[in-house]
Tab-separated table of C-alpha atoms in Angstrom:
chain	number	residue	atom	x	y	z
A	1	MET	CA	-2.671	6.316	-21.735
A	2	VAL	CA	-3.765	8.118	-18.713
A	3	PRO	CA	-5.951	11.178	-19.172
A	4	ALA	CA	-5.203	13.310	-15.954
A	5	ALA	CA	-6.337	16.647	-17.029
A	6	GLY	CA	-9.624	16.754	-15.074
A	7	SER	CA	-10.285	19.400	-12.318
A	8	GLY	CA	-10.525	18.558	-8.692
A	9	SER	CA	-13.547	21.072	-8.235
A	10	ARG	CA	-16.032	18.387	-7.193
A	11	LEU	CA	-13.618	17.279	-4.532
A	12	GLY	CA	-13.291	20.674	-3.353
A	13	SER	CA	-9.673	20.943	-4.381
A	14	ALA	CA	-7.892	23.688	-6.281
A	15	ASP	CA	-5.461	21.176	-7.621
A	16	PRO	CA	-6.190	18.971	-10.734
A	17	LYS	CA	-7.978	15.609	-9.544
A	18	ALA	CA	-4.820	13.559	-10.483
A	19	LEU	CA	-2.611	15.539	-8.136
A	20	VAL	CA	-5.091	14.971	-5.097
A	21	GLN	CA	-3.365	12.679	-2.505
A	22	LEU	CA	-4.379	9.377	-0.945
A	23	ASN	CA	-2.382	8.640	2.109
A	24	GLY	CA	0.550	10.642	0.862
A	25	LYS	CA	0.570	9.741	-2.739
A	26	SER	CA	-1.170	11.518	-5.617
A	27	LEU	CA	-3.947	9.744	-7.611
A	28	LEU	CA	-1.437	9.957	-10.570
A	29	VAL	CA	1.398	8.210	-8.763
A	30	ARG	CA	-0.936	5.455	-7.499
A	31	SER	CA	-2.331	4.946	-11.081
A	32	LEU	CA	1.207	4.664	-12.521
A	33	GLU	CA	2.227	2.211	-9.709
A	34	ALA	CA	-0.627	0.027	-10.571
A	35	ILE	CA	0.047	0.082	-14.268
A	36	ILE	CA	3.728	-0.635	-13.782
A	37	SER	CA	2.949	-3.425	-11.276
A	38	SER	CA	0.676	-5.084	-13.811
A	39	GLY	CA	3.481	-5.781	-16.180
A	40	VAL	CA	1.395	-5.010	-19.286
A	41	ALA	CA	2.893	-1.593	-20.276
A	42	SER	CA	6.083	-0.740	-22.369
A	43	THR	CA	5.018	2.867	-22.788
A	44	ILE	CA	2.844	5.111	-20.638
A	45	VAL	CA	1.663	8.588	-21.734
A	46	VAL	CA	0.092	10.939	-19.287
A	47	ALA	CA	-2.075	13.796	-20.466
A	48	ALA	CA	-1.891	16.532	-17.726
A	49	PRO	CA	-3.260	20.087	-17.548
A	50	GLU	CA	-0.909	22.308	-19.300
A	51	GLU	CA	-0.604	24.749	-16.273
A	52	PHE	CA	0.409	21.790	-14.057
A	53	LEU	CA	2.914	19.994	-16.360
A	54	MET	CA	5.837	20.774	-14.111
A	55	ARG	CA	4.089	19.267	-11.195
A	56	ALA	CA	3.018	16.309	-13.024
A	57	ARG	CA	6.467	15.754	-14.361
A	58	SER	CA	7.893	16.016	-10.805
A	59	GLU	CA	5.333	13.295	-9.685
A	60	ILE	CA	6.573	11.029	-12.421
A	61	THR	CA	10.250	11.580	-11.580
A	62	SER	CA	9.727	9.809	-8.264
A	63	ILE	CA	8.329	6.849	-10.273
A	64	ALA	CA	11.166	6.844	-12.695
A	65	GLU	CA	13.783	6.899	-9.923
A	66	SER	CA	12.066	4.008	-8.232
A	67	MET	CA	12.199	2.146	-11.585
A	68	GLN	CA	15.927	2.921	-11.897
A	69	THR	CA	16.491	1.589	-8.287
A	70	ASP	CA	14.826	-1.660	-9.568
A	71	SER	CA	17.061	-1.727	-12.494
A	72	GLY	CA	17.213	-5.081	-14.169
A	73	THR	CA	13.720	-5.945	-13.222
A	74	GLU	CA	10.858	-6.397	-15.804
A	75	HIS	CA	9.673	-2.891	-15.080
A	76	SER	CA	12.931	-0.958	-15.454
A	77	ASP	CA	12.549	-0.199	-19.243
A	78	ILE	CA	9.081	1.318	-19.121
A	79	SER	CA	8.993	4.650	-20.882
A	80	ILE	CA	6.796	7.469	-19.232
A	81	THR	CA	5.882	10.622	-21.144
A	82	VAL	CA	3.905	13.612	-19.947
A	83	VAL	CA	2.013	15.746	-22.549
A	84	ALA	CA	-0.394	18.655	-22.147
A	85	GLY	CA	-3.956	17.517	-22.105
A	86	GLY	CA	-6.867	18.841	-24.111
A	87	ASN	CA	-10.031	20.738	-23.259
A	88	ASP	CA	-11.873	17.342	-22.515
A	89	ARG	CA	-11.252	13.657	-22.090
A	90	ILE	CA	-11.514	12.841	-25.650
A	91	GLU	CA	-9.061	15.541	-26.781
A	92	SER	CA	-6.585	14.391	-24.060
A	93	VAL	CA	-6.709	10.813	-25.446
A	94	GLN	CA	-6.261	12.103	-28.959
A	95	LEU	CA	-3.166	14.022	-28.002
A	96	ALA	CA	-1.849	11.107	-25.962
A	97	LEU	CA	-2.523	8.753	-29.015
A	98	LYS	CA	0.227	10.594	-30.953
A	99	TYR	CA	2.859	9.254	-28.476
A	100	ALA	CA	1.731	5.722	-28.433
A	101	GLY	CA	4.256	4.771	-31.023
A	102	GLY	CA	3.739	1.411	-32.897
A	103	ALA	CA	1.903	-0.282	-29.976
A	104	ASP	CA	-0.791	-2.689	-31.256
A	105	VAL	CA	-2.805	-2.718	-28.016
A	106	VAL	CA	-3.663	0.515	-26.284
A	107	LEU	CA	-5.243	0.961	-22.730
A	108	VAL	CA	-6.952	4.152	-21.634
A	109	HIS	CA	-7.088	4.512	-17.873
A	110	ASP	CA	-8.646	7.309	-15.788
A	111	ALA	CA	-6.175	8.585	-13.143
A	112	ALA	CA	-9.155	9.132	-10.951
A	113	ARG	CA	-9.400	5.215	-10.714
A	114	ALA	CA	-6.045	5.182	-8.968
A	115	LEU	CA	-6.778	2.004	-6.842
A	116	THR	CA	-7.499	-0.224	-9.703
A	117	PRO	CA	-5.716	-3.619	-8.976
A	118	PRO	CA	-3.014	-4.734	-11.347
A	119	GLU	CA	-4.998	-7.933	-12.200
A	120	VAL	CA	-7.719	-5.797	-13.890
A	121	PHE	CA	-5.137	-4.474	-16.380
A	122	ARG	CA	-3.994	-8.001	-17.107
A	123	ARG	CA	-7.486	-9.164	-17.647
A	124	VAL	CA	-8.208	-6.410	-20.224
A	125	VAL	CA	-4.945	-6.958	-22.159
A	126	ALA	CA	-5.459	-10.672	-22.237
A	127	ALA	CA	-8.978	-10.214	-23.777
A	128	VAL	CA	-7.607	-7.809	-26.439
A	129	ARG	CA	-4.690	-10.278	-27.149
A	130	ALA	CA	-7.373	-12.920	-27.723
A	131	GLY	CA	-8.954	-11.101	-30.448
A	132	ALA	CA	-11.367	-8.377	-28.957
A	133	GLU	CA	-11.150	-4.968	-30.509
A	134	ALA	CA	-12.557	-3.252	-27.429
A	135	VAL	CA	-12.623	-4.437	-23.831
A	136	VAL	CA	-13.956	-2.919	-20.576
A	137	PRO	CA	-14.022	-3.998	-17.024
A	138	VAL	CA	-17.381	-3.915	-15.541
A	139	LEU	CA	-19.313	-4.575	-12.405
A	140	PRO	CA	-23.071	-5.501	-11.996
A	141	MET	CA	-25.584	-2.769	-11.309
A	142	THR	CA	-27.008	-3.078	-7.763
A	143	ASP	CA	-29.226	0.002	-7.568
A	144	THR	CA	-32.621	0.313	-9.139
A	145	VAL	CA	-32.296	2.508	-12.231
A	146	ARG	CA	-34.945	4.696	-13.828
A	147	ARG	CA	-35.050	6.997	-16.810
A	148	ALA	CA	-35.627	10.718	-16.053
A	149	GLU	CA	-37.600	13.282	-17.991
A	150	ASN	CA	-38.085	16.965	-17.206
A	151	ARG	CA	-41.606	18.456	-17.716
A	152	PRO	CA	-43.236	21.727	-16.888
A	153	ALA	CA	-44.730	21.412	-13.433
A	154	GLU	CA	-48.208	22.602	-14.642
A	155	ALA	CA	-48.162	19.688	-17.215
A	156	ASN	CA	-48.177	17.384	-14.181
A	157	GLY	CA	-51.096	19.043	-12.515
A	158	TRP	CA	-48.858	21.199	-10.112
A	159	GLN	CA	-50.190	24.646	-9.695
A	160	VAL	CA	-47.728	27.451	-10.087
A	161	VAL	CA	-48.399	30.250	-7.558
A	162	VAL	CA	-46.933	33.767	-8.210
A	163	ASP	CA	-47.136	36.512	-5.470
A	164	SER	CA	-49.115	39.521	-6.325
A	165	GLY	CA	-47.026	42.124	-8.030
A	166	ALA	CA	-44.120	39.708	-8.620
A	167	GLU	CA	-42.535	39.437	-12.113
A	168	VAL	CA	-43.480	36.310	-13.864
A	169	ASP	CA	-40.763	34.102	-14.938
A	170	GLN	CA	-41.473	32.813	-18.467
A	171	ASN	CA	-39.468	29.719	-17.751
A	172	LEU	CA	-42.016	27.638	-15.786
A	173	PRO	CA	-40.716	25.385	-13.015
A	174	THR	CA	-40.064	21.896	-14.055
A	175	VAL	CA	-40.416	18.533	-12.295
A	176	GLU	CA	-38.405	15.388	-12.987
A	177	VAL	CA	-40.564	12.501	-13.963
A	178	LEU	CA	-39.291	8.993	-13.642
A	179	HIS	CA	-40.161	6.168	-16.092
A	180	GLY	CA	-40.305	2.361	-15.409
A	181	ASP	CA	-37.665	0.210	-13.957
A	182	LEU	CA	-34.801	-0.762	-16.240
A	183	ASP	CA	-33.750	-4.397	-16.045
A	184	ARG	CA	-30.610	-3.985	-13.921
A	185	SER	CA	-29.453	-7.759	-14.645
A	186	ARG	CA	-28.632	-6.413	-18.122
A	187	LEU	CA	-26.870	-3.149	-16.940
A	188	ARG	CA	-23.174	-2.730	-16.023
A	189	ARG	CA	-21.125	-0.244	-14.261
A	190	VAL	CA	-18.182	0.440	-16.705
A	191	GLN	CA	-14.660	1.063	-15.287
A	192	THR	CA	-11.167	1.607	-16.679
A	193	PRO	CA	-8.736	0.610	-17.959
A	194	GLN	CA	-10.376	0.181	-21.306
A	195	GLY	CA	-8.484	-1.775	-23.828
A	196	PHE	CA	-8.470	-1.466	-27.685
A	197	ALA	CA	-6.720	-2.752	-30.778
A	198	ALA	CA	-4.765	0.441	-31.450
A	199	SER	CA	-5.961	0.608	-35.054
A	200	SER	CA	-9.632	0.497	-33.874
A	201	LEU	CA	-9.178	3.214	-31.272
A	202	ARG	CA	-7.440	5.566	-33.893
A	203	ARG	CA	-10.190	4.891	-36.402
A	204	ALA	CA	-12.713	5.691	-33.839
A	205	HIS	CA	-11.241	9.034	-32.986
A	206	GLU	CA	-10.911	9.925	-36.651
A	207	LYS	CA	-14.578	9.214	-37.225
A	208	TYR	CA	-15.557	11.228	-34.121
A	209	GLU	CA	-13.543	14.227	-35.638
A	210	ASP	CA	-15.251	13.905	-39.011
A	211	ASP	CA	-18.686	13.584	-37.452
A	212	LEU	CA	-17.919	16.520	-35.236
A	213	ALA	CA	-16.918	18.617	-38.189
A	214	THR	CA	-20.146	17.898	-39.906
A	215	ALA	CA	-22.635	18.141	-36.831
A	216	GLY	CA	-20.835	21.033	-35.249
A	217	PRO	CA	-19.589	21.428	-31.599
A	218	GLY	CA	-22.049	20.258	-28.928
A	219	ALA	CA	-23.966	18.000	-31.310
A	220	LEU	CA	-22.061	14.840	-30.230
A	221	THR	CA	-21.443	13.513	-26.821
A	222	ALA	CA	-19.202	10.603	-25.603
A	223	THR	CA	-18.281	9.704	-22.150
A	224	ASP	CA	-15.636	7.115	-22.921
A	225	ASP	CA	-13.466	5.669	-25.707
A	226	ALA	CA	-15.590	2.379	-25.742
A	227	GLY	CA	-18.549	4.449	-26.893
A	228	LEU	CA	-16.565	5.989	-29.726
A	229	VAL	CA	-15.300	2.565	-30.912
A	230	GLU	CA	-18.783	1.058	-30.701
A	231	ARG	CA	-19.861	3.735	-33.249
A	232	LEU	CA	-17.719	1.892	-35.745
A	233	GLY	CA	-19.917	-1.186	-35.253
A	234	VAL	CA	-17.336	-2.907	-33.123
A	235	ASP	CA	-18.513	-5.099	-30.313
A	236	VAL	CA	-17.377	-4.003	-26.845
A	237	ILE	CA	-16.402	-7.071	-24.647
A	238	SER	CA	-16.536	-7.104	-20.933
A	239	VAL	CA	-14.221	-8.563	-18.308
A	240	ASP	CA	-14.656	-8.563	-14.519
A	241	GLY	CA	-13.904	-5.304	-12.873
A	242	ASP	CA	-13.113	-4.566	-9.234
A	243	GLU	CA	-14.986	-2.687	-6.499
A	244	GLU	CA	-11.746	-1.058	-5.324
A	245	ALA	CA	-11.410	0.480	-8.810
A	246	LEU	CA	-13.803	3.212	-7.673
A	247	LYS	CA	-13.702	6.627	-9.462
A	248	ILE	CA	-12.441	9.371	-6.987
A	249	THR	CA	-14.999	12.147	-7.897
A	250	TYR	CA	-16.702	13.335	-4.692
A	251	PRO	CA	-15.412	13.982	-1.109
A	252	LEU	CA	-16.963	10.705	0.129
A	253	ASP	CA	-14.979	8.777	-2.662
A	254	LEU	CA	-11.898	10.300	-1.219
A	255	VAL	CA	-12.707	9.128	2.298
A	256	LEU	CA	-13.073	5.605	1.149
A	257	GLY	CA	-10.036	5.798	-1.287
A	258	GLU	CA	-7.946	7.071	1.710
A	259	HIS	CA	-8.936	4.131	3.816
A	260	ILE	CA	-8.241	1.537	1.042
A	261	ALA	CA	-4.880	3.168	0.188
A	262	LYS	CA	-3.781	3.260	3.946
A	263	MET	CA	-4.629	-0.400	4.388
A	264	ARG	CA	-2.697	-1.364	1.254
A	265	ASP	CA	0.267	0.663	2.272
A	266	GLU	CA	0.249	-0.934	5.752
A	267	GLN	CA	0.202	-4.355	4.140
A	268	ILE	CA	3.172	-3.512	1.874
A	269	SER	CA	5.136	-2.059	4.678
A	270	GLY	CA	4.342	-4.975	6.949
A	271	ALA	CA	5.401	-7.411	4.194
A	272	ALA	CA	8.678	-5.477	3.699
A	273	ASN	CA	9.549	-5.411	7.409
A	274	ARG	CA	8.879	-9.223	7.587
A	275	GLY	CA	11.136	-9.842	4.577
A	276	ALA	CA	13.921	-7.605	6.103
A	277	ALA	CA	13.736	-9.352	9.417
A	278	GLY	CA	13.986	-12.728	7.736
A	279	SER	CA	17.046	-11.537	5.913
A	280	THR	CA	18.664	-10.420	9.134
A	281	LEU	CA	17.972	-13.918	10.601
A	282	ASN	CA	19.420	-15.601	7.645
A	283	GLU	CA	22.586	-13.589	7.889
A	284	ARG	CA	22.929	-14.177	11.527
A	285	GLY	CA	22.533	-17.987	10.851
A	286	GLN	CA	25.195	-17.876	8.093
A	287	ARG	CA	27.577	-16.033	10.487
A	288	ARG	CA	27.206	-18.715	12.965
């Protein structure tokens, strides 16, 4: 499942993030190419913004046509469906789950991580097949990380000065106070695809809906599906991620992603040209 309903506002784009391009191909198309190349998928469900469904379907048509061209290969029978996404990531996954059919393993992959290498998908699926109920690809934390707490400036000995005659704001300025180093050797940066036993992921979303109904909107937060499954008491297992599986969120990410995509495309084009040249030489040899 590919949640692709996020906005491109932080990239400075009026288009949804999934339709932003890297070297001539959208993030959505590059994500689908990686999934298909990995060989792990039989069904792909894309949750796209409702107002951009036609564009998303048009993007997917090019992938489907390419698969038909490769008819007879291991990738030619993959089903790709586009559905309207929800108001947030969790709702989009819930909607996409309805189209997952009888799959016993489900992957959730952010379209924004369009450059994730195929081998990462294979590692995640292999771990789920080996018995893990929830699997995420991770990278080590390299930066120093601290916890942040907002406090009124005056509580920290800062003096708040108000100009004479000015209206006093009852909301006093705050400062962000940082607390002790966290042990980064025990911290991980989590990527996608995240893999699950399908039954566990469905139970996790059902529990989230039940808890939300009890606690009320805004009372619960979750940033990924692994967090939802963990609430069931399920262990989340890690496999190696990849530095190239960066999340395209800010303009600088787009610059780096463009560079990686261009290098990959040039490598593929070069390999194809060498293969064509070899075939021509072989044909000439046969004619002789």
